[in-house]
Amino acid sequence: MIRGADIVVKSLIAENSEYIFGYPGGAIMPVYDALYDYSDQIKHVLTRHEQGAIHAAQGYARVSGKVGVVLVTSGPGATNLITGLADAQIDSTPLVCITGQVAAHLLGSDAFQETDVVGLSMPGTKWNIQVRKVEDIAPAIAKAFHIARTGRPGPVLVDITKNAQVEFGDFNYVPCLGVRSYRPYVTIDKKAILDAASLINEAKKPYLLFGQGVVLAKAEAELRAFLDKTGIPAACTLLGSGALPQDHPMYVGKLGMHGNYAPNLLTNQCDVLIAVGMRFDDRVTGDLKRYAKQAKVIHLELDPAEIDKNVKATVAIQGDCKDSLSQLTEAVKPSFHPEWMKRFRELENEEKKAVYANDLHGTHGGLHMGEVIRLINQFKEDDAILVTDVGQHQMIAWRYFDFKQTRTQVTSGGLGTMGFALPAALGAQLHDYNRQVICVVGDGGIQMTIQELGTIMQTKAPVKVVLLNNNYLGMVRQWQQLFFDKRYSFTELENPDFIKIAEAYSFKATKVTDRDELESAVAEMLLHKGPYFLEVVVEKEDNVFPMIATGCSVEEVRLS
């Protein structure tokens, strides 16, 4: 017979959890007391805020492929997880979040730090539960891990009352292998495979779009095999980046509002559109009424809720894309489409002439964000991980970072959470201290979670933070410039001395304002063994192009 608090910790150890990201408090105190005795079996990372804890767990999960674990107290501790839960839910990140709760007899009495976190978190979780008895703790945690990691991954929350944590019970951990009515995987429809193969074999201008589903299914090799056999041009979503090396001959670029020119424009010229592990997000489709209406659509997707939700599929293949891609590859005929591919390369050259020169080499004005990313590519390792916040820097870093391996990009995609990057970079780095983790942030987003510099200091994680400082909320300012007559309403920032702040947290810190200093500063940062903070002062009114404005069609992508 052991305490419920010990059952919590031993259950996490039974699931081979490596890290817990958390912050202690009254209602979770018994579990933290239990953790004191298991420090040799599971590591706890004390973040500076609960939002930092869940974003760090997201970063860890996205790079490792494992379930991230979060541990916080009740009330404000639990409510501070809500943004991270919503972020993880829309970006399909597997998390198990354990929250403390007041004792069962106090529920509903408005006790100190009592909040209905189950009710609050329900829309932003894949599943949640409140545990009120000690004997229910281990089964609830086992079920939570099973649901979080299987099918389309997502966050799960387990709320445990304080009485359950201090009561004694038997511990016999049984991993969950299935839940009645929950069927995360289905058998691939053979007819759908043959129907899709027939459309592909007859296509003159086939086009493949791939998303994070390829990464989650570990189907990178299957994607390459399909493209090698069919010779079909392939473009990625924001979260699909890295699933296919950018030097692959069939890779044609990135989709979306600030993606590449050819992948967006030619979406409305293909005759067969193959979507693999992506959900047709509005940032990819633009105006749905004018999206790929000329094409037959083949959708390979695990989550049935995503099929026909935004774009009607001619052929839908529900199932794990590792399996469906493999079967589809066997069914299609070998082919190649040189004239169709040539059109992608022609438009790619147009984009390079119109956009790349200034972005990457600064042909006029002050330093540009793209120049920093170009130099990072020059000095980084092939397996370096890019972690970005949200805004202009996110889009520039995504556009120009050289992704060579899978699981090398971590960002907030669907929710667009400012403040995500710094704690997420910490979580990514803790998975492997030997890999380069490059955290690119803006001066707005970093100040939302800047206190997590303290967590990086305490863990000694060698995160490389690159602050692209334009003294603006840059993405909002760009929209104000283009669509609101340059009425810069509350987007200019008066910033602190970031170098002093970084140095106070024991970072090696450098500030660059001159182009001649940039290359040596980037090289020094990436060679440095510990955490490093590089601030680069960039052009204040720099814009990100290409761009598809809200409400426009993908073929209305603009280069300036």
Coordinates of C-alpha atoms in Angstrom, one line a residue, residues 29-465:
M29 CA 2.2 19.2 -3.0
P30 CA 1.9 15.5 -2.1
V31 CA 3.0 14.5 -5.6
Y32 CA 6.0 16.9 -5.4
D33 CA 6.8 15.4 -2.0
A34 CA 6.8 11.9 -3.7
L35 CA 9.0 13.2 -6.5
Y36 CA 11.8 13.8 -3.9
D37 CA 12.3 10.1 -3.6
Y38 CA 12.4 9.3 -7.4
S39 CA 14.8 11.9 -8.7
D40 CA 17.1 9.1 -9.9
Q41 CA 14.4 7.7 -12.1
I42 CA 12.6 10.7 -13.5
K43 CA 13.8 14.3 -14.0
H44 CA 11.7 17.4 -13.1
V45 CA 12.2 20.7 -14.8
L46 CA 11.1 23.7 -12.7
T47 CA 9.9 26.3 -15.2
R48 CA 9.1 29.9 -14.2
H49 CA 5.5 29.8 -15.3
E50 CA 3.0 27.0 -16.0
Q51 CA 2.6 28.2 -19.6
G52 CA 6.3 27.8 -19.9
A53 CA 6.0 24.2 -18.6
I54 CA 3.4 23.1 -21.2
H55 CA 5.3 24.8 -24.1
A56 CA 8.5 23.1 -22.9
A57 CA 6.7 19.7 -22.9
Q58 CA 5.4 20.5 -26.4
G59 CA 8.9 21.2 -27.6
Y60 CA 10.2 17.9 -26.0
A61 CA 7.3 15.9 -27.5
R62 CA 7.7 17.4 -31.0
V63 CA 11.4 16.6 -31.3
S64 CA 11.4 13.2 -29.4
G65 CA 8.1 11.8 -30.6
K66 CA 7.3 10.9 -27.0
V67 CA 4.5 12.0 -24.8
G68 CA 5.4 15.3 -23.0
V69 CA 4.4 15.4 -19.2
V70 CA 3.2 18.4 -17.3
L71 CA 2.6 18.7 -13.5
V72 CA 1.0 21.8 -11.9
T73 CA -1.3 22.7 -9.1
S74 CA -5.0 23.7 -9.1
G75 CA -6.6 27.0 -9.8
P76 CA -4.3 29.4 -11.6
G77 CA -1.7 26.7 -12.0
A78 CA -4.2 24.7 -14.1
T79 CA -5.8 27.7 -15.9
N80 CA -2.3 28.8 -17.0
L81 CA -2.2 25.6 -19.1
I82 CA -5.2 26.4 -21.2
T83 CA -3.3 28.2 -24.0
G84 CA -0.8 25.4 -24.3
L85 CA -3.5 22.7 -24.3
A86 CA -5.3 24.5 -27.2
D87 CA -2.0 24.8 -29.0
A88 CA -1.2 21.2 -28.6
Q89 CA -4.7 20.1 -29.6
I90 CA -4.7 21.9 -32.9
D91 CA -1.0 20.9 -33.7
S92 CA -1.5 17.3 -32.7
T93 CA 1.1 17.2 -29.9
P94 CA 0.9 14.3 -27.4
L95 CA 0.8 15.5 -23.8
V96 CA -0.3 14.2 -20.5
C97 CA -1.0 17.1 -18.1
I98 CA -1.6 16.3 -14.4
T99 CA -3.2 19.0 -12.3
G100 CA -3.8 19.0 -8.6
Q101 CA -7.3 19.7 -7.3
V102 CA -8.9 20.5 -3.9
A103 CA -10.1 17.6 -1.8
A104 CA -13.2 15.8 -3.1
H105 CA -15.4 17.0 -0.2
L106 CA -14.6 20.6 -1.1
L107 CA -15.5 20.4 -4.8
G108 CA -18.1 22.9 -5.7
S109 CA -17.6 25.0 -2.6
D110 CA -15.4 27.7 -4.2
A111 CA -12.5 26.5 -2.0
F112 CA -9.1 28.2 -2.2
Q113 CA -7.6 27.7 -5.7
E114 CA -10.6 25.6 -6.8
T115 CA -11.3 25.8 -10.6
D116 CA -13.3 23.5 -12.8
V117 CA -10.3 22.7 -15.0
V118 CA -12.1 19.7 -16.5
G119 CA -14.9 21.9 -17.8
L120 CA -12.5 24.7 -18.9
S121 CA -10.1 22.4 -20.7
M122 CA -12.7 20.1 -22.4
P123 CA -12.7 21.9 -25.8
G124 CA -8.9 22.0 -25.9
T125 CA -8.1 18.4 -25.0
K126 CA -8.4 15.1 -26.7
W127 CA -9.7 13.6 -23.4
N128 CA -9.8 14.7 -19.8
I129 CA -10.9 13.2 -16.5
Q130 CA -11.1 14.1 -12.8
V131 CA -9.8 11.4 -10.4
R132 CA -11.3 11.5 -6.8
K133 CA -10.2 8.1 -5.5
V134 CA -6.7 6.6 -5.1
E135 CA -7.6 3.4 -6.8
D136 CA -8.5 5.3 -10.0
I137 CA -5.2 7.1 -10.4
A138 CA -3.1 4.5 -12.2
P139 CA -5.9 3.4 -14.6
A140 CA -6.6 7.0 -15.5
I141 CA -2.9 7.8 -16.2
A142 CA -2.6 4.6 -18.3
K143 CA -5.6 5.6 -20.3
A144 CA -4.3 9.1 -20.7
F145 CA -1.0 8.0 -22.2
H146 CA -2.8 5.6 -24.6
I147 CA -5.2 8.3 -25.8
A148 CA -2.5 11.0 -26.1
R149 CA -0.1 8.9 -28.2
T150 CA -2.4 6.9 -30.4
G151 CA -4.3 7.9 -33.6
R152 CA -4.0 11.6 -34.1
P153 CA -2.0 12.6 -31.1
G154 CA -3.1 15.3 -28.7
P155 CA -3.1 16.6 -25.1
V156 CA -4.9 14.8 -22.3
L157 CA -5.6 16.3 -18.8
V158 CA -5.9 14.3 -15.6
D159 CA -7.2 16.3 -12.6
I160 CA -6.4 14.6 -9.3
T161 CA -8.0 15.6 -6.0
K162 CA -5.8 16.1 -3.0
N163 CA -7.5 13.4 -0.9
A164 CA -6.7 10.9 -3.7
Q165 CA -3.0 11.9 -3.5
V166 CA -2.7 11.3 0.2
E167 CA -4.9 8.1 0.5
F168 CA -3.2 4.7 0.4
G169 CA -3.8 2.1 -2.2
D170 CA -2.3 -0.9 -4.1
F171 CA -0.1 -0.1 -7.0
N172 CA -0.3 -2.5 -10.0
Y173 CA 0.3 -0.6 -13.2
V174 CA -1.3 -2.1 -16.2
P175 CA -0.6 -0.2 -19.5
C176 CA -3.7 0.6 -21.5
L177 CA -3.9 -1.2 -24.8
G178 CA -7.4 -0.2 -25.9
V179 CA -10.5 1.8 -24.9
R180 CA -14.0 0.7 -25.8
S181 CA -15.5 2.9 -28.6
Y182 CA -12.1 4.5 -29.3
R183 CA -10.6 3.2 -32.5
P184 CA -7.5 5.2 -33.4
Y185 CA -6.7 3.2 -36.5
V186 CA -8.7 1.7 -39.3
T187 CA -8.2 -0.8 -42.1
I188 CA -7.2 0.9 -45.3
D189 CA -10.0 0.7 -48.0
K190 CA -8.5 -1.3 -50.9
K191 CA -11.0 0.1 -53.4
A192 CA -10.1 3.7 -52.4
I193 CA -6.4 2.8 -53.0
L194 CA -7.2 1.5 -56.5
D195 CA -9.4 4.5 -57.3
A196 CA -6.7 6.9 -56.2
A197 CA -4.1 5.1 -58.2
S198 CA -6.3 5.3 -61.3
L199 CA -6.6 9.0 -61.0
I200 CA -2.8 9.4 -60.4
N201 CA -1.9 7.2 -63.4
E202 CA -4.1 9.3 -65.7
A203 CA -3.0 12.7 -64.4
K204 CA -1.0 15.1 -66.5
K205 CA -0.4 17.6 -63.8
P206 CA -0.5 15.8 -60.4
Y207 CA 0.6 17.7 -57.3
L208 CA 1.2 16.4 -53.8
L209 CA 0.8 18.4 -50.6
F210 CA 2.2 16.9 -47.3
G211 CA 1.8 17.9 -43.7
Q212 CA 2.8 17.0 -40.2
G213 CA 0.8 13.7 -40.5
V214 CA 3.7 12.3 -42.4
V215 CA 6.0 13.0 -39.4
L216 CA 3.5 11.8 -36.8
A217 CA 3.1 8.5 -38.8
K218 CA 6.8 8.1 -39.3
A219 CA 6.1 7.9 -43.0
E220 CA 9.0 9.9 -44.3
A221 CA 10.5 6.9 -46.2
E222 CA 7.1 6.0 -47.6
L223 CA 6.7 9.6 -48.9
R224 CA 10.1 9.5 -50.6
A225 CA 9.4 6.1 -52.2
F226 CA 6.0 7.4 -53.6
L227 CA 7.6 10.5 -55.0
D228 CA 10.6 8.6 -56.5
K229 CA 8.2 6.3 -58.3
T230 CA 5.7 8.9 -59.5
G231 CA 7.8 11.9 -60.2
I232 CA 5.1 14.2 -58.7
P233 CA 6.0 17.7 -57.4
A234 CA 5.6 18.0 -53.7
A235 CA 5.1 20.9 -51.3
C236 CA 4.9 21.0 -47.6
T237 CA 2.8 22.8 -45.0
L238 CA 4.3 24.8 -42.1
L239 CA 4.3 21.7 -39.8
G240 CA 5.2 19.3 -42.5
S241 CA 8.7 20.9 -43.0
G242 CA 11.5 18.4 -42.7
A243 CA 9.5 15.4 -43.6
L244 CA 11.1 15.5 -47.1
P245 CA 14.6 16.9 -47.5
Q246 CA 14.6 20.2 -49.3
D247 CA 17.2 18.9 -51.8
H248 CA 14.9 16.1 -52.9
P249 CA 14.3 16.5 -56.7
M250 CA 10.5 16.4 -56.3
Y251 CA 10.4 19.0 -53.5
V252 CA 9.1 22.3 -54.8
G253 CA 8.7 24.5 -51.7
K254 CA 6.3 25.6 -49.0
L255 CA 2.5 26.3 -49.0
G256 CA 0.6 29.0 -47.3
M257 CA 0.1 32.7 -46.8
H258 CA 3.9 33.3 -46.8
G259 CA 4.9 30.2 -48.6
N260 CA 6.6 30.0 -52.0
Y261 CA 5.2 31.5 -55.2
A262 CA 5.0 28.3 -57.4
P263 CA 3.5 25.9 -54.8
N264 CA 0.6 28.4 -54.1
L265 CA 0.0 29.6 -57.7
L266 CA 0.0 26.1 -59.3
T267 CA -2.4 24.7 -56.8
N268 CA -5.1 26.1 -59.1
Q269 CA -3.5 24.5 -62.2
C270 CA -3.0 20.9 -61.2
D271 CA -5.5 18.2 -62.4
V272 CA -5.0 15.8 -59.5
L273 CA -4.3 17.1 -56.0
I274 CA -2.9 14.6 -53.5
A275 CA -3.1 15.7 -49.8
V276 CA -1.1 13.6 -47.3
G277 CA -1.4 14.1 -43.6
M278 CA -2.7 17.7 -43.8
R279 CA -6.0 19.3 -42.9
F280 CA -6.4 22.0 -45.6
D281 CA -6.0 24.8 -43.1
D282 CA -7.2 28.3 -44.2
R283 CA -3.7 29.6 -44.3
V284 CA -3.0 27.0 -47.0
T285 CA -6.2 27.2 -49.0
G286 CA -7.0 30.9 -49.0
D287 CA -10.5 31.4 -50.3
L288 CA -12.1 27.9 -50.3
K289 CA -14.6 28.9 -53.0
R290 CA -11.6 29.4 -55.4
Y291 CA -9.3 26.6 -54.2
A292 CA -8.3 23.8 -56.6
K293 CA -11.8 23.6 -58.2
Q294 CA -10.3 22.2 -61.4
A295 CA -8.6 19.3 -59.6
K296 CA -9.6 15.8 -58.5
V297 CA -8.7 15.6 -54.8
I298 CA -7.2 12.6 -53.1
H299 CA -7.0 12.9 -49.4
L300 CA -4.9 10.6 -47.2
E301 CA -5.9 11.3 -43.6
L302 CA -6.1 9.5 -40.3
D303 CA -8.6 11.7 -38.6
P304 CA -12.1 11.2 -40.2
A305 CA -13.2 14.6 -38.9
E306 CA -10.7 16.3 -41.3
I307 CA -12.0 14.5 -44.4
D308 CA -14.4 16.7 -46.4
K309 CA -14.3 19.3 -43.6
N310 CA -12.8 22.1 -45.8
V311 CA -12.1 20.5 -49.2
K312 CA -14.3 17.9 -50.7
A313 CA -12.3 14.8 -51.6
T314 CA -12.9 12.9 -54.8
V315 CA -11.2 9.9 -53.2
A316 CA -10.7 9.8 -49.4
I317 CA -8.3 7.2 -47.9
Q318 CA -8.7 7.1 -44.2
G319 CA -5.9 5.6 -42.2
D320 CA -2.3 5.9 -41.1
C321 CA -0.5 7.4 -44.0
K322 CA 2.6 5.1 -43.4
D323 CA 0.3 2.3 -44.5
S324 CA -1.8 4.1 -47.1
L325 CA 1.2 5.6 -48.8
S326 CA 2.9 2.2 -49.0
Q327 CA -0.2 0.6 -50.5
L328 CA -0.7 3.5 -53.0
T329 CA 3.0 3.3 -54.1
E330 CA 2.5 -0.3 -55.0
A331 CA -0.7 0.5 -56.9
V332 CA 0.6 3.4 -59.1
K333 CA 2.6 3.2 -62.3
P334 CA 6.1 4.6 -62.6
S335 CA 5.9 8.1 -64.2
F336 CA 7.6 11.5 -64.5
H337 CA 6.2 14.9 -65.4
P338 CA 9.1 17.0 -66.8
E339 CA 7.0 19.8 -68.3
W340 CA 4.9 20.2 -65.3
M341 CA 8.0 20.2 -63.0
K342 CA 9.6 22.8 -65.3
R343 CA 6.7 25.2 -64.6
F344 CA 7.4 25.0 -60.9
R345 CA 11.1 25.7 -61.4
E346 CA 10.3 28.7 -63.7
L347 CA 8.1 30.3 -61.1
E348 CA 10.7 29.5 -58.4
N349 CA 13.2 31.5 -60.4
E350 CA 10.8 34.4 -60.6
E351 CA 10.4 34.4 -56.8
K352 CA 14.2 34.3 -56.4
K353 CA 14.7 37.4 -58.6
A354 CA 11.9 39.3 -56.9
V355 CA 12.4 38.4 -53.3
Y356 CA 15.5 36.4 -52.4
A357 CA 18.2 38.9 -53.2
N358 CA 17.0 41.5 -50.7
D359 CA 15.8 39.0 -48.1
L360 CA 19.1 37.0 -48.0
H361 CA 21.7 39.6 -49.0
G362 CA 20.3 43.0 -48.0
T363 CA 20.5 44.8 -51.3
H364 CA 19.1 48.0 -49.7
G365 CA 18.5 49.3 -46.2
G366 CA 19.5 47.9 -42.9
L367 CA 19.9 44.3 -41.8
H368 CA 17.2 41.9 -43.0
M369 CA 15.9 38.9 -41.1
G370 CA 16.7 36.5 -44.0
E371 CA 20.4 37.4 -43.8
V372 CA 20.5 36.0 -40.3
I373 CA 18.9 32.7 -41.4
R374 CA 21.2 32.4 -44.4
L375 CA 24.2 32.6 -42.2
I376 CA 22.7 30.2 -39.7
N377 CA 22.4 27.7 -42.6
Q378 CA 26.1 28.3 -43.4
F379 CA 27.3 27.3 -39.9
K380 CA 24.6 24.9 -38.5
E381 CA 24.7 21.1 -38.3
D382 CA 22.4 19.1 -40.6
D383 CA 20.4 17.9 -37.6
A384 CA 20.0 21.3 -36.0
I385 CA 16.5 22.1 -34.7
L386 CA 14.8 25.3 -35.5
V387 CA 12.3 26.6 -32.9
T388 CA 10.4 29.7 -33.8
D389 CA 7.9 32.0 -32.1
V390 CA 5.0 33.6 -34.1
G391 CA 5.3 36.5 -36.5
Q392 CA 7.4 37.8 -39.3
H393 CA 10.5 36.1 -38.0
Q394 CA 8.7 32.8 -37.9
M395 CA 7.8 33.1 -41.6
I396 CA 11.2 34.3 -42.7
A397 CA 13.0 31.5 -40.7
W398 CA 10.6 28.9 -42.1
R399 CA 11.1 30.1 -45.6
Y400 CA 14.9 30.1 -45.5
F401 CA 16.0 27.6 -43.0
D402 CA 17.6 24.5 -44.7
F403 CA 15.6 21.6 -43.4
K404 CA 17.5 18.4 -44.0
Q405 CA 16.0 16.0 -41.5
T406 CA 12.6 15.2 -40.0
R407 CA 11.6 16.6 -36.6
T408 CA 13.9 19.6 -37.0
Q409 CA 11.2 22.2 -36.8
V410 CA 9.1 23.3 -33.8
T411 CA 6.7 26.1 -34.0
S412 CA 3.1 27.0 -33.1
G413 CA 1.1 26.4 -36.3
G414 CA -2.6 26.3 -35.8
L415 CA -3.0 28.5 -32.8
G416 CA -0.1 31.0 -33.5
T417 CA 0.9 31.4 -29.9
M418 CA 3.3 34.2 -29.1
G419 CA 5.7 33.2 -26.3
F420 CA 5.9 29.6 -27.5
A421 CA 9.4 29.5 -28.7
L422 CA 11.7 30.1 -25.7
P423 CA 10.2 27.3 -23.5
A424 CA 9.6 25.0 -26.5
A425 CA 13.3 25.4 -27.3
L426 CA 14.2 24.4 -23.8
G427 CA 12.1 21.2 -24.1
A428 CA 13.6 20.4 -27.5
Q429 CA 17.2 20.9 -26.1
L430 CA 16.5 18.7 -23.1
H431 CA 15.8 15.8 -25.4
D432 CA 19.3 15.9 -26.6
Y433 CA 22.0 18.3 -25.2
N434 CA 24.3 17.5 -28.0
R435 CA 22.2 18.8 -30.9
Q436 CA 22.0 22.4 -31.9
V437 CA 18.7 24.0 -30.9
I438 CA 18.3 27.4 -32.5
C439 CA 15.5 29.5 -31.1
V440 CA 14.5 32.4 -33.4
V441 CA 12.2 34.9 -31.7
G442 CA 10.9 38.4 -32.1
D443 CA 11.0 41.2 -29.7
G444 CA 7.3 41.0 -29.0
G445 CA 7.0 37.2 -28.5
I446 CA 10.0 36.8 -26.3
Q447 CA 8.7 39.2 -23.7
M448 CA 5.7 37.0 -23.1
T449 CA 7.8 34.2 -21.7
I450 CA 11.2 35.8 -21.2
Q451 CA 11.3 34.5 -17.6
E452 CA 12.1 31.0 -19.0
L453 CA 15.6 32.3 -19.6
G454 CA 15.9 31.4 -15.9
T455 CA 14.8 27.8 -16.6
I456 CA 17.5 27.5 -19.3
M457 CA 20.0 28.9 -16.9
Q458 CA 19.1 26.4 -14.2
T459 CA 19.1 23.4 -16.5
K460 CA 22.2 24.6 -18.3
A461 CA 20.6 23.7 -21.6
P462 CA 22.8 25.1 -24.4
V463 CA 19.9 26.8 -26.3
K464 CA 21.0 29.4 -28.9
V465 CA 18.5 32.3 -28.8

